[in-house]
Amino acid sequence: MGPTNLEKIIALQRNPANIRNLCILAHVDHGKTTLADCLVATNGIISSRLAGKVRYLDSREDEQIRGITMKSSAISLHYRNGDQEYLLNLIDSPGHVDFSSEVSTAVRLCDGAIIVIDAVEGVCPQTQVVLRQAWLENIKPVLVINKIDRLIVELKLTSQEAYTHLQKILEQVNALTGTLFTSKVLEERAERVEQREEDGENDSERLSGDRDYVWSAGLEEADDSQLYFSPDQGNVVFASAIDGWGFSIQQFAHIYSQRMGIKAEVLLKTLWGDFYLNAKAKKIMKGAQAKGKKQLFVQLVLDNIWSLYDAVVTRRDEEKVEKVLTSLGVKVLARDLRHSDPKVLLSAICSQWLPVSQAVLLMVCEKLPSPLEMVAERVEKLMSIGARRFDSLPEQTQELKRAFLQSSSGENDPVIVFVSKMFAVDTKALPQNRQRPLTQEEMSQRRDLARQRHADKMSSERTPQEGPPAPLDTAKMESLPLKESKPEEEVEQQTFIAFARVYSGVVKKGQKVFVLGPKYDPAQGLSTLPEGVSASDCVTEVPHLSCCSMESLYLLMGRELEELEEVPVGNVLGIGGLEESVLKSATLSTSPACPPFIPLNFEATPIVRVAIEPKHPSEMPKLVRGMRLLNQADPCAEVLIQETGEHVLVTAGEVHLQRCLDDLRDRFAKIEISASKPIIPFRETVVRPPKVDMVNEDLGKQHKVAIIHQVKEEASQGRSSDTLHVDSGGLVTLITPNRLATVSVRAIPLPEEVTSLLERSAELIRTLEQINMSLREGKSLDISHRTLEAIAGLKAQLESLLQGRKWRNAVEHVWAFGPRRYGPNILLNSVEGYQRPSVWQCLDRGVKAGEAGAQAAVIRDLDNSIVSGFQLATLSGPMCEEPLMGVCFSVEKWDIQSAAPPQHQESLEEDSMSHGTLEDSKVEGNSETLAEGTTDRPLQARRRPEAASADCYGPVSGQLIAAMKEACRHAFQAQPQRLMAAMYTCEIMATADVLGRVYGVLGKREGRVLHEEMKEGTGMFIIKAALPVAESFGFADEFRKKTSGLASPQLVFSHWEVISSDPYWVPTTEEEYLHFGEKADSANQSLKYMNAVRRRKGLYVEEKIVEHAEKQRTLGKNK
């Protein structure tokens, strides 16, 4: 791009009222990058003829090969509308579900979004996801219905059918938007009611009268006039980006108001809708459908486009084309008219008649907000960190809201920048390292040097062989060190640039700012730091606060970067020099009062894991460094080192995994790597005893008991019966090796609803655990009202779901959650007489916790050992060392013989505590007793807590942890065990002729079809299926092969599902023996998965192996 354009953009950056920050969002293959090409072509960056073919913003090689976008990339465009000039910061985002994290990074930096929808496929799963993401970030969307040419060329619809089809698409999108709006209004209303209750506005009488309110009461007053997409509102464009045309109703209203003499305002209201033109009365009338008339939109708009396609593409009628060109007043080059491909002529006509860029850019400038129009609600939402409300933040922090809303760019205004992701750029591509054009003098110098070198070479060839040519040797010697030093230079070939936006102030090159970590608390920062402190003072004592310098600022221009000196408020930019301070995303500010922005909302869950190792072990440091860089460059990828020492990469899906491996191999590590087969996650659980056997025969009561006894006998074989006892009810009693503690545990399956609730509430349970930890340490904690409400809501939901005799008071007795203290398993305190503080103690602060604390004080330290044992047991189950899920462990007995007589204690406790300490304390106690003249009982009471605290990290504690873990594992094995598999939901769009093959592939891979429906107006079927993650690898490729590319699946992680088959099943009844045979060696899916995981982890796998193969004989007699 020329320097004049750069100067123009720098000038436009200073006027935030005319800046538009927007992203293009859509489902995969709906035409985002093609539309972006058309917009980029308006600035002369690429040729308009190549728009849609170059895919300019897909700068990666694998993006071009696969034909899908894999990263969000930004470009700044200049657009003139009349006397107004606009700067558009356009971000193109991926549509593939694996890269939805890139969409989150793009959406956060924008104020508006273009939602693109394929006219044939309509609203797809990813369309719903991106609309929800735009809604959650409070950004305004506009709609482009793309690929309308497919309705003409592929589906061969008439213009009337196409109108009905487009109406249905608009209804679908608006229904989706309406759902989001309704849920938001109802949430706000519920909050207002709660606020009133708090303020005491509602007295008891009014409350009792308001009990039977209508659930939709808040919806009538809510203003949704600007919410929906409607062509007459000017927020919908109909387009075919590949053919270069697009229009909004305003354009046609303007054209026909001049031709027909009808006011443009009237046409604007009637061009879309059930209106028709009465030719006799020369009036526009309502009720076209009832009277069988053509709607205005069909008659005046669609018919013209259909006749153009008919003349140019379908019939290729030269005479008609000439008439069309004359009537439109369009001039086309002779070579385009003669071209063999009709689409060339079509795009030549359309790009002059209805250029898509003109329609879209005009809509963007008129309908999308500028940075100055940022909504206060969005600002508050961005700044409300963790569980705290905006009102509870310090006053100085609340004052920053003004700087946000005014988009102030004065010298004294605080700088606030949000970095949404870090992306790697080749160091050679940076503007300062780019080759600049040579001047005339430099070119003449180089020419002379080349001639001199050539002359030296010729003269050396004429001389005899003995005389070595000196100039050449020196040249060689000079070139040698360069070759050797090249690998050293290659080490730092990737530079990280931060993808960011300025929300307040002016960012200057070399400026120092604070980097606010996600856990930074502005109240703590302001109280610790001296007033008026700046980032240049480099303060380090405040937790989660560091300083950094913005070494270079860049204008993002798609594949290129341009260097800038300063960037004012409201602009998207690239920042260099932050790789040491920012990992993936961060908030930067010159004011320590600024809170960190809320974290990005990622829709995709990283679930596909592979272990990575270098081909040559000596290159391990390069791999570690490469994985660290990859972790920084990808917002969704996770890199971790397992206990086994494996380097594991966690990605969102198969395509994402392939991209990460390619990046690691070619860009970051630059070594040969080998990746394991995907590590598939499973969960272990217990279920209720089955009522029927494997051949669906009813299990008799006696028989069922017999089986359970048999399982118990098998389970208890080889165990020391003196320390472990398993009763018929599944209660496991275990004594520690030093005989000091006894634990009895029972495993109970949790209802499915409870498991899913605990999984959804993981963040809330983590917050609850942090609150309880603070309360145990005696710290005072300011908890927001919203968090307390959420915790109370979780407790109420658990109480409503855990009904029945066996769950009586279970919620009150919850001891802990696990694994990692916030997982979907529960530890229950069913020990008689042990009243420990409840996990819900933050809800009832008024209750005196002193009594409970006094009772728990005796065994307070060892209480933690029970919890630790439970955490370890739930982290790796007995089946294949995978985490447990949906299991409740009830501790029914827990005895500690710490109050035993000292001499007996010595004999039992040789390995746990030195009895010398006890003797000393005894002597001290006796002397005290003699002096005070009291009995021996207070001494014992005082000594027991001391002994317990001394043993907090001693052998008793360790043995109790081990005993608890083993007791939980045995209790788990005493119940019917099952594996849980991770499941994808799979959405497939396919035509009727490949439907059978779709079902074939799904059936082969253990898939289950949930529902299937036909899309109205098309021959397409939408199939929704559930597929195990374990069976999903290579699924998309096989799918495309079987259906000849006519169907492609979208896989999104959905839930965990119990695999119905028992991995340890053996035939026990007569019917099972008859059906399965004595060996019962038919394929057991659950056992196959379990053995695969055990084999990968190096655990013992029970399988039959042929040892003496030479003893086998062939079945054929004559061989």
PDB file of N, CA, C and O in Angstrom, residues 191 194-195 198 380 383-394 398 783-787 789:
ATOM      1  N   GLU A 191     -33.359  -9.999  38.596  1.00  0.00           N
ATOM      2  CA  GLU A 191     -32.385  -9.248  39.402  1.00  0.00           C
ATOM      3  C   GLU A 191     -33.043  -8.042  40.066  1.00  0.00           C
ATOM      4  O   GLU A 191     -32.774  -7.748  41.236  1.00  0.00           O
ATOM      5  N   GLU A 194     -35.133  -9.129  43.035  1.00  0.00           N
ATOM      6  CA  GLU A 194     -34.263  -9.460  44.174  1.00  0.00           C
ATOM      7  C   GLU A 194     -33.727  -8.192  44.832  1.00  0.00           C
ATOM      8  O   GLU A 194     -33.610  -8.090  46.052  1.00  0.00           O
ATOM      9  N   GLN A 195     -33.400  -7.180  43.984  1.00  0.00           N
ATOM     10  CA  GLN A 195     -32.863  -5.915  44.507  1.00  0.00           C
ATOM     11  C   GLN A 195     -33.912  -5.227  45.387  1.00  0.00           C
ATOM     12  O   GLN A 195     -33.600  -4.727  46.457  1.00  0.00           O
ATOM     13  N   GLU A 198     -34.170  -6.884  48.681  1.00  0.00           N
ATOM     14  CA  GLU A 198     -33.043  -6.474  49.535  1.00  0.00           C
ATOM     15  C   GLU A 198     -33.306  -5.116  50.156  1.00  0.00           C
ATOM     16  O   GLU A 198     -33.081  -4.888  51.333  1.00  0.00           O
ATOM     17  N   GLU A 380     -19.601  -1.932  31.997  1.00  0.00           N
ATOM     18  CA  GLU A 380     -19.722  -2.510  33.340  1.00  0.00           C
ATOM     19  C   GLU A 380     -19.463  -4.010  33.316  1.00  0.00           C
ATOM     20  O   GLU A 380     -18.828  -4.563  34.203  1.00  0.00           O
ATOM     21  N   MET A 383     -15.770  -4.790  33.012  1.00  0.00           N
ATOM     22  CA  MET A 383     -14.959  -4.449  34.182  1.00  0.00           C
ATOM     23  C   MET A 383     -15.374  -5.176  35.459  1.00  0.00           C
ATOM     24  O   MET A 383     -14.731  -5.012  36.491  1.00  0.00           O
ATOM     25  N   SER A 384     -16.445  -5.962  35.403  1.00  0.00           N
ATOM     26  CA  SER A 384     -16.902  -6.674  36.608  1.00  0.00           C
ATOM     27  C   SER A 384     -16.119  -7.969  36.752  1.00  0.00           C
ATOM     28  O   SER A 384     -16.444  -8.973  36.146  1.00  0.00           O
ATOM     29  N   ILE A 385     -15.064  -7.917  37.556  1.00  0.00           N
ATOM     30  CA  ILE A 385     -14.177  -9.075  37.667  1.00  0.00           C
ATOM     31  C   ILE A 385     -14.717 -10.098  38.647  1.00  0.00           C
ATOM     32  O   ILE A 385     -15.286  -9.747  39.674  1.00  0.00           O
ATOM     33  N   GLY A 386     -14.522 -11.364  38.307  1.00  0.00           N
ATOM     34  CA  GLY A 386     -14.869 -12.470  39.201  1.00  0.00           C
ATOM     35  C   GLY A 386     -16.306 -12.399  39.657  1.00  0.00           C
ATOM     36  O   GLY A 386     -17.225 -12.202  38.875  1.00  0.00           O
ATOM     37  N   ALA A 387     -16.500 -12.578  40.947  1.00  0.00           N
ATOM     38  CA  ALA A 387     -17.863 -12.611  41.493  1.00  0.00           C
ATOM     39  C   ALA A 387     -18.318 -11.236  41.961  1.00  0.00           C
ATOM     40  O   ALA A 387     -19.388 -11.090  42.519  1.00  0.00           O
ATOM     41  N   ARG A 388     -17.487 -10.197  41.732  1.00  0.00           N
ATOM     42  CA  ARG A 388     -17.812  -8.870  42.270  1.00  0.00           C
ATOM     43  C   ARG A 388     -18.665  -8.072  41.306  1.00  0.00           C
ATOM     44  O   ARG A 388     -18.514  -8.175  40.097  1.00  0.00           O
ATOM     45  N   ARG A 389     -19.554  -7.256  41.857  1.00  0.00           N
ATOM     46  CA  ARG A 389     -20.387  -6.381  41.019  1.00  0.00           C
ATOM     47  C   ARG A 389     -19.640  -5.093  40.750  1.00  0.00           C
ATOM     48  O   ARG A 389     -18.737  -4.715  41.494  1.00  0.00           O
ATOM     49  N   PHE A 390     -20.061  -4.383  39.701  1.00  0.00           N
ATOM     50  CA  PHE A 390     -19.400  -3.134  39.318  1.00  0.00           C
ATOM     51  C   PHE A 390     -19.513  -2.090  40.439  1.00  0.00           C
ATOM     52  O   PHE A 390     -18.577  -1.355  40.711  1.00  0.00           O
ATOM     53  N   ASP A 391     -20.688  -2.089  41.122  1.00  0.00           N
ATOM     54  CA  ASP A 391     -20.905  -1.087  42.188  1.00  0.00           C
ATOM     55  C   ASP A 391     -19.922  -1.272  43.347  1.00  0.00           C
ATOM     56  O   ASP A 391     -19.617  -0.324  44.061  1.00  0.00           O
ATOM     57  N   SER A 392     -19.456  -2.519  43.564  1.00  0.00           N
ATOM     58  CA  SER A 392     -18.593  -2.773  44.728  1.00  0.00           C
ATOM     59  C   SER A 392     -17.122  -2.459  44.443  1.00  0.00           C
ATOM     60  O   SER A 392     -16.282  -2.581  45.330  1.00  0.00           O
ATOM     61  N   LEU A 393     -16.792  -2.052  43.211  1.00  0.00           N
ATOM     62  CA  LEU A 393     -15.394  -1.720  42.880  1.00  0.00           C
ATOM     63  C   LEU A 393     -15.029  -0.352  43.461  1.00  0.00           C
ATOM     64  O   LEU A 393     -15.919   0.478  43.723  1.00  0.00           O
ATOM     65  N   PRO A 394     -13.734  -0.063  43.660  1.00  0.00           N
ATOM     66  CA  PRO A 394     -13.348   1.249  44.219  1.00  0.00           C
ATOM     67  C   PRO A 394     -13.835   2.414  43.367  1.00  0.00           C
ATOM     68  O   PRO A 394     -14.069   2.251  42.162  1.00  0.00           O
ATOM     69  N   GLN A 398     -14.522   3.012  39.230  1.00  0.00           N
ATOM     70  CA  GLN A 398     -15.815   3.371  38.626  1.00  0.00           C
ATOM     71  C   GLN A 398     -15.703   4.644  37.789  1.00  0.00           C
ATOM     72  O   GLN A 398     -16.449   4.824  36.825  1.00  0.00           O
ATOM     73  N   ILE A 783     -17.989 -10.938  50.092  1.00  0.00           N
ATOM     74  CA  ILE A 783     -18.537 -11.749  48.995  1.00  0.00           C
ATOM     75  C   ILE A 783     -19.689 -10.976  48.362  1.00  0.00           C
ATOM     76  O   ILE A 783     -20.542 -10.436  49.080  1.00  0.00           O
ATOM     77  N   SER A 784     -19.728 -10.948  47.035  1.00  0.00           N
ATOM     78  CA  SER A 784     -20.793 -10.195  46.368  1.00  0.00           C
ATOM     79  C   SER A 784     -22.127 -10.911  46.543  1.00  0.00           C
ATOM     80  O   SER A 784     -22.186 -12.132  46.697  1.00  0.00           O
ATOM     81  N   HIS A 785     -23.188 -10.123  46.502  1.00  0.00           N
ATOM     82  CA  HIS A 785     -24.536 -10.653  46.699  1.00  0.00           C
ATOM     83  C   HIS A 785     -24.854 -11.689  45.614  1.00  0.00           C
ATOM     84  O   HIS A 785     -25.492 -12.706  45.874  1.00  0.00           O
ATOM     85  N   ARG A 786     -24.382 -11.406  44.387  1.00  0.00           N
ATOM     86  CA  ARG A 786     -24.674 -12.299  43.255  1.00  0.00           C
ATOM     87  C   ARG A 786     -24.067 -13.686  43.483  1.00  0.00           C
ATOM     88  O   ARG A 786     -24.683 -14.712  43.183  1.00  0.00           O
ATOM     89  N   THR A 787     -22.845 -13.720  44.043  1.00  0.00           N
ATOM     90  CA  THR A 787     -22.186 -15.009  44.309  1.00  0.00           C
ATOM     91  C   THR A 787     -22.942 -15.788  45.364  1.00  0.00           C
ATOM     92  O   THR A 787     -23.169 -16.992  45.222  1.00  0.00           O
ATOM     93  N   GLU A 789     -26.068 -15.548  46.059  1.00  0.00           N
ATOM     94  CA  GLU A 789     -27.321 -16.011  45.424  1.00  0.00           C
ATOM     95  C   GLU A 789     -27.060 -17.276  44.617  1.00  0.00           C
ATOM     96  O   GLU A 789     -27.836 -18.235  44.665  1.00  0.00           O
TER      97      GLU A 789
END
